[in-house]
Amino acid sequence: MEEFNDNWDKIDTALKGNADKAAALQKKNLLDQQIANTTSQISNTESQISDYNTLITQAEAELADAQQREEAQYELFCKRVREMEERGTISYWSVLFKAASFSDLLGSLDFINEVMDYDRRVIQDLQTLQAEIAEKKAGLEANKAALEAAKAELETQKKQLSAQREEANKLVKEIDDNAAEYQATLKELEAEE
């Protein structure tokens, strides 16, 4: 009777080992799915990082171009101011009063209006370029911040993947150990029979 109970305990242990193996395999499959999902997330994040790098490179080129245009516009503005200083302060009124005839007066008015319009355009263009540069700098900083966030996310995902792989490897070892123990129990039962 005692021998029967010992055999029954071994059979019960073997069956439990088989059930444990099935549960472990199911857990392993779940881990494999999580690993695949994390790998996909890592791939997506790496793609985002690549996109941000492209955007940053493009924004830096646009910013450099805008800064060059601003420098050129500023030089034009400075040149215009220097010319006005070299000529001395010419009163628009004095130009108008020096007109010899009505047609000369109209011509002088047109000339004064053109000069004033040109000066206004130079200043407006300079202000527009400065606003554009500020906007591009803000966009560039936002892209750099997003890039850093994506890099941090990628690092987190890689750590998560590493932990999942480690857990999967541990589970595979456990399954192998249980299978070896199960096989040893079966051989022992067969030998006793």
JSON list of N, CA and C in Angstrom, two decimals, residues 3 11 14 16 31 33 35 38 44-45 47 60 95-96 103-104 120 129-131 147 161 164 182:
[
{"chain": "A", "resi": 3, "resn": "GLU", "atom": "N", "xyz": [3.85, 1.50, -1.19]},
{"chain": "A", "resi": 3, "resn": "GLU", "atom": "CA", "xyz": [4.45, 1.62, -2.51]},
{"chain": "A", "resi": 3, "resn": "GLU", "atom": "C", "xyz": [3.47, 2.28, -3.47]},
{"chain": "A", "resi": 11, "resn": "ILE", "atom": "N", "xyz": [3.30, 10.24, -9.54]},
{"chain": "A", "resi": 11, "resn": "ILE", "atom": "CA", "xyz": [2.42, 10.53, -10.69]},
{"chain": "A", "resi": 11, "resn": "ILE", "atom": "C", "xyz": [1.82, 11.92, -10.51]},
{"chain": "A", "resi": 14, "resn": "ALA", "atom": "N", "xyz": [4.41, 14.45, -11.23]},
{"chain": "A", "resi": 14, "resn": "ALA", "atom": "CA", "xyz": [4.65, 14.53, -12.68]},
{"chain": "A", "resi": 14, "resn": "ALA", "atom": "C", "xyz": [3.52, 15.31, -13.35]},
{"chain": "A", "resi": 16, "resn": "LYS", "atom": "N", "xyz": [1.56, 17.57, -11.93]},
{"chain": "A", "resi": 16, "resn": "LYS", "atom": "CA", "xyz": [1.71, 18.98, -11.54]},
{"chain": "A", "resi": 16, "resn": "LYS", "atom": "C", "xyz": [2.82, 19.64, -12.36]},
{"chain": "A", "resi": 31, "resn": "LEU", "atom": "N", "xyz": [5.02, 36.79, -22.63]},
{"chain": "A", "resi": 31, "resn": "LEU", "atom": "CA", "xyz": [6.26, 37.58, -22.60]},
{"chain": "A", "resi": 31, "resn": "LEU", "atom": "C", "xyz": [6.80, 37.83, -24.00]},
{"chain": "A", "resi": 33, "resn": "GLN", "atom": "N", "xyz": [5.04, 38.11, -26.69]},
{"chain": "A", "resi": 33, "resn": "GLN", "atom": "CA", "xyz": [4.20, 39.15, -27.28]},
{"chain": "A", "resi": 33, "resn": "GLN", "atom": "C", "xyz": [4.59, 40.53, -26.75]},
{"chain": "A", "resi": 35, "resn": "ILE", "atom": "N", "xyz": [7.52, 41.39, -25.63]},
{"chain": "A", "resi": 35, "resn": "ILE", "atom": "CA", "xyz": [8.83, 41.70, -26.21]},
{"chain": "A", "resi": 35, "resn": "ILE", "atom": "C", "xyz": [8.65, 42.23, -27.63]},
{"chain": "A", "resi": 38, "resn": "THR", "atom": "N", "xyz": [7.24, 45.76, -27.40]},
{"chain": "A", "resi": 38, "resn": "THR", "atom": "CA", "xyz": [8.26, 46.71, -26.97]},
{"chain": "A", "resi": 38, "resn": "THR", "atom": "C", "xyz": [9.26, 46.97, -28.09]},
{"chain": "A", "resi": 44, "resn": "ASN", "atom": "N", "xyz": [9.53, 52.44, -33.54]},
{"chain": "A", "resi": 44, "resn": "ASN", "atom": "CA", "xyz": [8.77, 53.68, -33.79]},
{"chain": "A", "resi": 44, "resn": "ASN", "atom": "C", "xyz": [9.48, 54.88, -33.17]},
{"chain": "A", "resi": 45, "resn": "THR", "atom": "N", "xyz": [9.99, 54.72, -31.97]},
{"chain": "A", "resi": 45, "resn": "THR", "atom": "CA", "xyz": [10.69, 55.82, -31.30]},
{"chain": "A", "resi": 45, "resn": "THR", "atom": "C", "xyz": [11.96, 56.18, -32.05]},
{"chain": "A", "resi": 47, "resn": "SER", "atom": "N", "xyz": [12.41, 55.84, -35.20]},
{"chain": "A", "resi": 47, "resn": "SER", "atom": "CA", "xyz": [11.95, 56.55, -36.39]},
{"chain": "A", "resi": 47, "resn": "SER", "atom": "C", "xyz": [11.62, 58.01, -36.06]},
{"chain": "A", "resi": 60, "resn": "GLU", "atom": "N", "xyz": [17.73, 74.37, -38.63]},
{"chain": "A", "resi": 60, "resn": "GLU", "atom": "CA", "xyz": [19.01, 75.06, -38.47]},
{"chain": "A", "resi": 60, "resn": "GLU", "atom": "C", "xyz": [19.44, 75.72, -39.77]},
{"chain": "A", "resi": 95, "resn": "VAL", "atom": "N", "xyz": [13.28, 120.86, -49.54]},
{"chain": "A", "resi": 95, "resn": "VAL", "atom": "CA", "xyz": [13.21, 120.32, -50.90]},
{"chain": "A", "resi": 95, "resn": "VAL", "atom": "C", "xyz": [11.96, 120.85, -51.60]},
{"chain": "A", "resi": 96, "resn": "LEU", "atom": "N", "xyz": [10.86, 120.86, -50.87]},
{"chain": "A", "resi": 96, "resn": "LEU", "atom": "CA", "xyz": [9.61, 121.34, -51.46]},
{"chain": "A", "resi": 96, "resn": "LEU", "atom": "C", "xyz": [9.66, 122.85, -51.76]},
{"chain": "A", "resi": 103, "resn": "SER", "atom": "N", "xyz": [5.12, 121.71, -61.37]},
{"chain": "A", "resi": 103, "resn": "SER", "atom": "CA", "xyz": [5.51, 120.37, -61.81]},
{"chain": "A", "resi": 103, "resn": "SER", "atom": "C", "xyz": [6.78, 119.93, -61.08]},
{"chain": "A", "resi": 104, "resn": "ASP", "atom": "N", "xyz": [7.69, 120.88, -60.82]},
{"chain": "A", "resi": 104, "resn": "ASP", "atom": "CA", "xyz": [8.89, 120.59, -60.05]},
{"chain": "A", "resi": 104, "resn": "ASP", "atom": "C", "xyz": [8.50, 120.20, -58.62]},
{"chain": "A", "resi": 120, "resn": "ARG", "atom": "N", "xyz": [10.81, 102.99, -45.15]},
{"chain": "A", "resi": 120, "resn": "ARG", "atom": "CA", "xyz": [9.82, 102.20, -44.40]},
{"chain": "A", "resi": 120, "resn": "ARG", "atom": "C", "xyz": [9.94, 100.71, -44.75]},
{"chain": "A", "resi": 129, "resn": "LEU", "atom": "N", "xyz": [12.13, 90.00, -40.70]},
{"chain": "A", "resi": 129, "resn": "LEU", "atom": "CA", "xyz": [13.19, 88.99, -40.59]},
{"chain": "A", "resi": 129, "resn": "LEU", "atom": "C", "xyz": [13.52, 88.68, -39.13]},
{"chain": "A", "resi": 130, "resn": "GLN", "atom": "N", "xyz": [13.53, 89.68, -38.29]},
{"chain": "A", "resi": 130, "resn": "GLN", "atom": "CA", "xyz": [13.80, 89.45, -36.87]},
{"chain": "A", "resi": 130, "resn": "GLN", "atom": "C", "xyz": [12.69, 88.60, -36.24]},
{"chain": "A", "resi": 131, "resn": "ALA", "atom": "N", "xyz": [11.44, 88.84, -36.61]},
{"chain": "A", "resi": 131, "resn": "ALA", "atom": "CA", "xyz": [10.32, 88.03, -36.11]},
{"chain": "A", "resi": 131, "resn": "ALA", "atom": "C", "xyz": [10.44, 86.60, -36.62]},
{"chain": "A", "resi": 147, "resn": "LEU", "atom": "N", "xyz": [13.06, 65.94, -29.24]},
{"chain": "A", "resi": 147, "resn": "LEU", "atom": "CA", "xyz": [14.10, 64.94, -29.52]},
{"chain": "A", "resi": 147, "resn": "LEU", "atom": "C", "xyz": [14.63, 64.36, -28.21]},
{"chain": "A", "resi": 161, "resn": "LEU", "atom": "N", "xyz": [12.60, 46.40, -22.42]},
{"chain": "A", "resi": 161, "resn": "LEU", "atom": "CA", "xyz": [12.86, 45.24, -23.28]},
{"chain": "A", "resi": 161, "resn": "LEU", "atom": "C", "xyz": [13.89, 44.31, -22.64]},
{"chain": "A", "resi": 164, "resn": "GLN", "atom": "N", "xyz": [12.23, 42.41, -19.90]},
{"chain": "A", "resi": 164, "resn": "GLN", "atom": "CA", "xyz": [11.33, 41.38, -20.44]},
{"chain": "A", "resi": 164, "resn": "GLN", "atom": "C", "xyz": [12.13, 40.20, -20.97]},
{"chain": "A", "resi": 182, "resn": "TYR", "atom": "N", "xyz": [10.57, 16.47, -14.65]},
{"chain": "A", "resi": 182, "resn": "TYR", "atom": "CA", "xyz": [9.43, 15.67, -15.09]},
{"chain": "A", "resi": 182, "resn": "TYR", "atom": "C", "xyz": [9.92, 14.39, -15.77]}
]
